[in-house]
PDB file of C-alpha atoms in Angstrom:
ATOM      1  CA  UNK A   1       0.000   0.000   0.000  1.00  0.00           C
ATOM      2  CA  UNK A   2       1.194   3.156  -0.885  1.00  0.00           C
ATOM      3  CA  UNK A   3       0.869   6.335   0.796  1.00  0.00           C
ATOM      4  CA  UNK A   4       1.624   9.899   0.248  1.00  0.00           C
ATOM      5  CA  UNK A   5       1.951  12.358   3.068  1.00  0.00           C
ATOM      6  CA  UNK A   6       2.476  15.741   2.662  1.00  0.00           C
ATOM      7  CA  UNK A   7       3.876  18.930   5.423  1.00  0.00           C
ATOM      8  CA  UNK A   8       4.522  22.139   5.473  1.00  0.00           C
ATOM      9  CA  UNK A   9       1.237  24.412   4.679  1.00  0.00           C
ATOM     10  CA  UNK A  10       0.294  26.738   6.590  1.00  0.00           C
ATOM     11  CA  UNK A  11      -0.558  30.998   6.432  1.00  0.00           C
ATOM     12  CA  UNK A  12       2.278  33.398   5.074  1.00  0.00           C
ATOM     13  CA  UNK A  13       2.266  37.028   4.492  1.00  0.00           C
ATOM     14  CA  UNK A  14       2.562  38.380   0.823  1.00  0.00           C
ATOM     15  CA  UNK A  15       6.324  37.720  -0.195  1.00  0.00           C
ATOM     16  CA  UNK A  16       6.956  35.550   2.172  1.00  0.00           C
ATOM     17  CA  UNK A  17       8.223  31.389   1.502  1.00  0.00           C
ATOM     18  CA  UNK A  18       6.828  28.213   2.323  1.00  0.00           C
ATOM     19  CA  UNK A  19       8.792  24.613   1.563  1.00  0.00           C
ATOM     20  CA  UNK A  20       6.153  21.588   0.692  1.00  0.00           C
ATOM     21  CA  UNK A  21       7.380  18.108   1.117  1.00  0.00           C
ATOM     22  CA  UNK A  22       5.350  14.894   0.296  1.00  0.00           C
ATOM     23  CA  UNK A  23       6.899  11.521   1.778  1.00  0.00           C
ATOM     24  CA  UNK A  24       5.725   8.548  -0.346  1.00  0.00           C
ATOM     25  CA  UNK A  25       5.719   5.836   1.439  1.00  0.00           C
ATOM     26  CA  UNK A  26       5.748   1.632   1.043  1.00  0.00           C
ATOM     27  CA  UNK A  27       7.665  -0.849  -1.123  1.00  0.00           C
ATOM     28  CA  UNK A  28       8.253   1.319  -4.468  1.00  0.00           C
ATOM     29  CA  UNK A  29      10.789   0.354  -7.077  1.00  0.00           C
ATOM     30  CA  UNK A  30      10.196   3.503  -8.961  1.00  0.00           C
ATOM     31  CA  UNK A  31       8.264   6.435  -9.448  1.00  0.00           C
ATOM     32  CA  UNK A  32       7.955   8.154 -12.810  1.00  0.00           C
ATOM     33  CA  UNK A  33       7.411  11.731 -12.639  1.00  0.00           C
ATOM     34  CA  UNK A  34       6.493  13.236  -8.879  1.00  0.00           C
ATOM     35  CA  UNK A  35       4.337  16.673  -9.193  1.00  0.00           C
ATOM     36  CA  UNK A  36       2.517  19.378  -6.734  1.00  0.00           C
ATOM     37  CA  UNK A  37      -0.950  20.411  -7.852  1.00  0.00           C
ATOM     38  CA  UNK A  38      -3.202  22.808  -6.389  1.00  0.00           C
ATOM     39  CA  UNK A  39      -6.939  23.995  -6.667  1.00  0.00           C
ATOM     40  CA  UNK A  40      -8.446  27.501  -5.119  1.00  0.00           C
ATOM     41  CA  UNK A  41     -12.436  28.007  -4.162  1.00  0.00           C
ATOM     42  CA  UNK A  42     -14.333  27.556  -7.266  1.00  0.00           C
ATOM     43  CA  UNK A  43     -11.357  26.461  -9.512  1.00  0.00           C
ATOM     44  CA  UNK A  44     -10.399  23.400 -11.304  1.00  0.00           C
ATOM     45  CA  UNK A  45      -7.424  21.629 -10.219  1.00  0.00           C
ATOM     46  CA  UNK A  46      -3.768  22.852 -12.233  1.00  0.00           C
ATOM     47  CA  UNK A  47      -0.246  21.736 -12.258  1.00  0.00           C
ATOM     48  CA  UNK A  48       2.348  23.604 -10.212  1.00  0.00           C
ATOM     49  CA  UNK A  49       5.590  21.903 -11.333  1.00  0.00           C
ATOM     50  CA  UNK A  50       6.500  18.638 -11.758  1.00  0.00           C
ATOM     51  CA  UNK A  51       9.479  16.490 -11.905  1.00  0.00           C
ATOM     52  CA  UNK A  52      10.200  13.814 -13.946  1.00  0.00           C
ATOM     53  CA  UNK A  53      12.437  10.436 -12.963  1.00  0.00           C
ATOM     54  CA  UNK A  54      15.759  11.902 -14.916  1.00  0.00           C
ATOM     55  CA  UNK A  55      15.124  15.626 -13.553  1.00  0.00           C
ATOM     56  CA  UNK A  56      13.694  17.210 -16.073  1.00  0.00           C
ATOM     57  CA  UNK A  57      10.691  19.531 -14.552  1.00  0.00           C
ATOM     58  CA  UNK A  58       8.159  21.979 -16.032  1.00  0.00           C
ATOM     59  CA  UNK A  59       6.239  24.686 -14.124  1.00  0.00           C
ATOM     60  CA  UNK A  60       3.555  26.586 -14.609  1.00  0.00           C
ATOM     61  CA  UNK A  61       3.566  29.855 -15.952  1.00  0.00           C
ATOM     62  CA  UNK A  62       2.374  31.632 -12.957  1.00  0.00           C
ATOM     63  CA  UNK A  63       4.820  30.335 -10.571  1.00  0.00           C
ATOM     64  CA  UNK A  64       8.214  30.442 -12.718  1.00  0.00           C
ATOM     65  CA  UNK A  65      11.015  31.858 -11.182  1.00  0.00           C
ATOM     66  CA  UNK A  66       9.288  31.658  -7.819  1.00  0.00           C
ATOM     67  CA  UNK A  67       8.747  28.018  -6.970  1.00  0.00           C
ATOM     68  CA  UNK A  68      11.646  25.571  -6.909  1.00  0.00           C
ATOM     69  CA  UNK A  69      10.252  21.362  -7.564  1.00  0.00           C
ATOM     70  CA  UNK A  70      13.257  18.980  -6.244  1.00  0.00           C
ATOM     71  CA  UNK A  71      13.217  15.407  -5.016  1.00  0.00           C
ATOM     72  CA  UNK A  72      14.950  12.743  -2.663  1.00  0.00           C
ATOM     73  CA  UNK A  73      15.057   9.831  -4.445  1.00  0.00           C
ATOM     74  CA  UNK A  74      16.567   7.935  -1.648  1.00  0.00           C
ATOM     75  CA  UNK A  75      13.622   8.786   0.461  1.00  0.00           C
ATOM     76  CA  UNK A  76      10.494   8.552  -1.866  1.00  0.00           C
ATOM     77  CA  UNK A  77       9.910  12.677  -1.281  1.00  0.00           C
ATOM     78  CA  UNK A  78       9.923  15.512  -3.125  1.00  0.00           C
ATOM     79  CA  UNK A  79       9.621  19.070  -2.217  1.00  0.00           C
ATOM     80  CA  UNK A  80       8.260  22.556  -3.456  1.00  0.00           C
ATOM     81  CA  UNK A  81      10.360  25.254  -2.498  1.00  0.00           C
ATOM     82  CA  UNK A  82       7.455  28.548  -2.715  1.00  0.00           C
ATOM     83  CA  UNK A  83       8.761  31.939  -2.419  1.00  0.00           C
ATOM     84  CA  UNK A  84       7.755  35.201  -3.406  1.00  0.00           C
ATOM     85  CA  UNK A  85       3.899  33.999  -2.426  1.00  0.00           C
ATOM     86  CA  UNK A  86       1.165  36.081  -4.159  1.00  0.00           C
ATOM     87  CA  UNK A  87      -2.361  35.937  -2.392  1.00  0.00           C
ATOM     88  CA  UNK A  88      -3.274  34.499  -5.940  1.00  0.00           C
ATOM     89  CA  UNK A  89      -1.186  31.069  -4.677  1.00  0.00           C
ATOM     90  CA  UNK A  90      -3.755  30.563  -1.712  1.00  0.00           C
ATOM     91  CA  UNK A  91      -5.276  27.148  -2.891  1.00  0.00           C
ATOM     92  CA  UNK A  92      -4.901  23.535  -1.476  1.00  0.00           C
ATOM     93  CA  UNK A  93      -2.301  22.008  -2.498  1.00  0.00           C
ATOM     94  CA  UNK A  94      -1.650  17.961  -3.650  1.00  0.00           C
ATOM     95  CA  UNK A  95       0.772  16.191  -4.724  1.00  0.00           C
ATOM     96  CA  UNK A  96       1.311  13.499  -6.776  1.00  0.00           C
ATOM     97  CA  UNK A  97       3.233  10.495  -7.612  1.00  0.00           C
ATOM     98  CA  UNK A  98       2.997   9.250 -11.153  1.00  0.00           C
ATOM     99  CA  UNK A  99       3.244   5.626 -12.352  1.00  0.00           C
ATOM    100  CA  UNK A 100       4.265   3.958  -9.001  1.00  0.00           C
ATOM    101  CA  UNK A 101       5.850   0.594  -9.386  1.00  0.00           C
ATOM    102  CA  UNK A 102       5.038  -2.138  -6.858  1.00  0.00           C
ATOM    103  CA  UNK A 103       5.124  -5.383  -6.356  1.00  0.00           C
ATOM    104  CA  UNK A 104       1.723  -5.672  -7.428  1.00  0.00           C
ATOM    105  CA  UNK A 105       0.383  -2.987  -9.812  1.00  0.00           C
ATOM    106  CA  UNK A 106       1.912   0.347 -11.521  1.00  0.00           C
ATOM    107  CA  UNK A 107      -0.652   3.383 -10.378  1.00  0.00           C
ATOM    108  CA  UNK A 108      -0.936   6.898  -9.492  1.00  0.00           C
ATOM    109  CA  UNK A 109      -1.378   8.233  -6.395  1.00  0.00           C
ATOM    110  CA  UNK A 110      -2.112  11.331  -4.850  1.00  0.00           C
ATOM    111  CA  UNK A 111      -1.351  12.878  -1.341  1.00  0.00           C
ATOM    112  CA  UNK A 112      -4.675  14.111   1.015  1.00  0.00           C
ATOM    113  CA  UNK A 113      -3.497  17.913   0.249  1.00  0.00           C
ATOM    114  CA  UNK A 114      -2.826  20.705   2.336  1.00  0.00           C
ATOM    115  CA  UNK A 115      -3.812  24.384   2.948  1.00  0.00           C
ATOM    116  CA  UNK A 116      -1.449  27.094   1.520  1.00  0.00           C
ATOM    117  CA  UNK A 117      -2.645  30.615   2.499  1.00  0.00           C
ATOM    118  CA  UNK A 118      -1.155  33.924   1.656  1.00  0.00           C
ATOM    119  CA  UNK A 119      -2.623  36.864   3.531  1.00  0.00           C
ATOM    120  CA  UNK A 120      -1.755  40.280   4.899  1.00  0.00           C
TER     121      UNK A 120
END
């Protein structure tokens, strides 16, 4: 069974940083591509960055130059470094761990999310 847990929301002023990490944990041989989504009130869900196995990442527009995407492989986690926070980056965020090899199946999986707020 794999799970992913994920740390470090919480409220920030305008400017300010906050570091994500998501902890996947179980018996994985490998994990394709590890990503942070997030979705704000009466949005859809949207990529943030992602990171593929050989450490190639992509970003989205709004958050280039200000959000940093690295991994761990040794420990299953990967991290979103968040500075410069706009009160436009309040949203929950998730992340996500594509094509997990197991023992038993290849899936995705996605972490329970947590709250990042920006506020004065």
């Amino acid at each position: 069974q794999v799970q992913l847990v994920e740390s470090g929301g919480g409220l920030v002023q305008p400017g300010g940083s906050l570091r994500l990490s998501c902890a996947a944990s179980g018996i994985i041989f490998s994990i394709n591509a590890m990503g942070w989504y997030r979705q704000a009130p009466g949005k859809e869900r949207e990529l943030v960055a992602r990171i593929v196995s050989d450490g190639t990442t992509n970003y989205a527009e709004s958050v280039k130059g200000r959000f940093t995407i690295s991994k761990d492989n040794a420990k299953n986690t990967w991290y979103l470094q968040m500075n410069s926070l706009e009160l436009e980056d309040t949203a929950v965020y998730y992340c996500n761990a594509e094509r997990v090899r197991t023992l038993m199946r290849t899936f995705d999986y996605w972490g329970q999310g947590t709250q990042v707020t920006v506020s004065s």
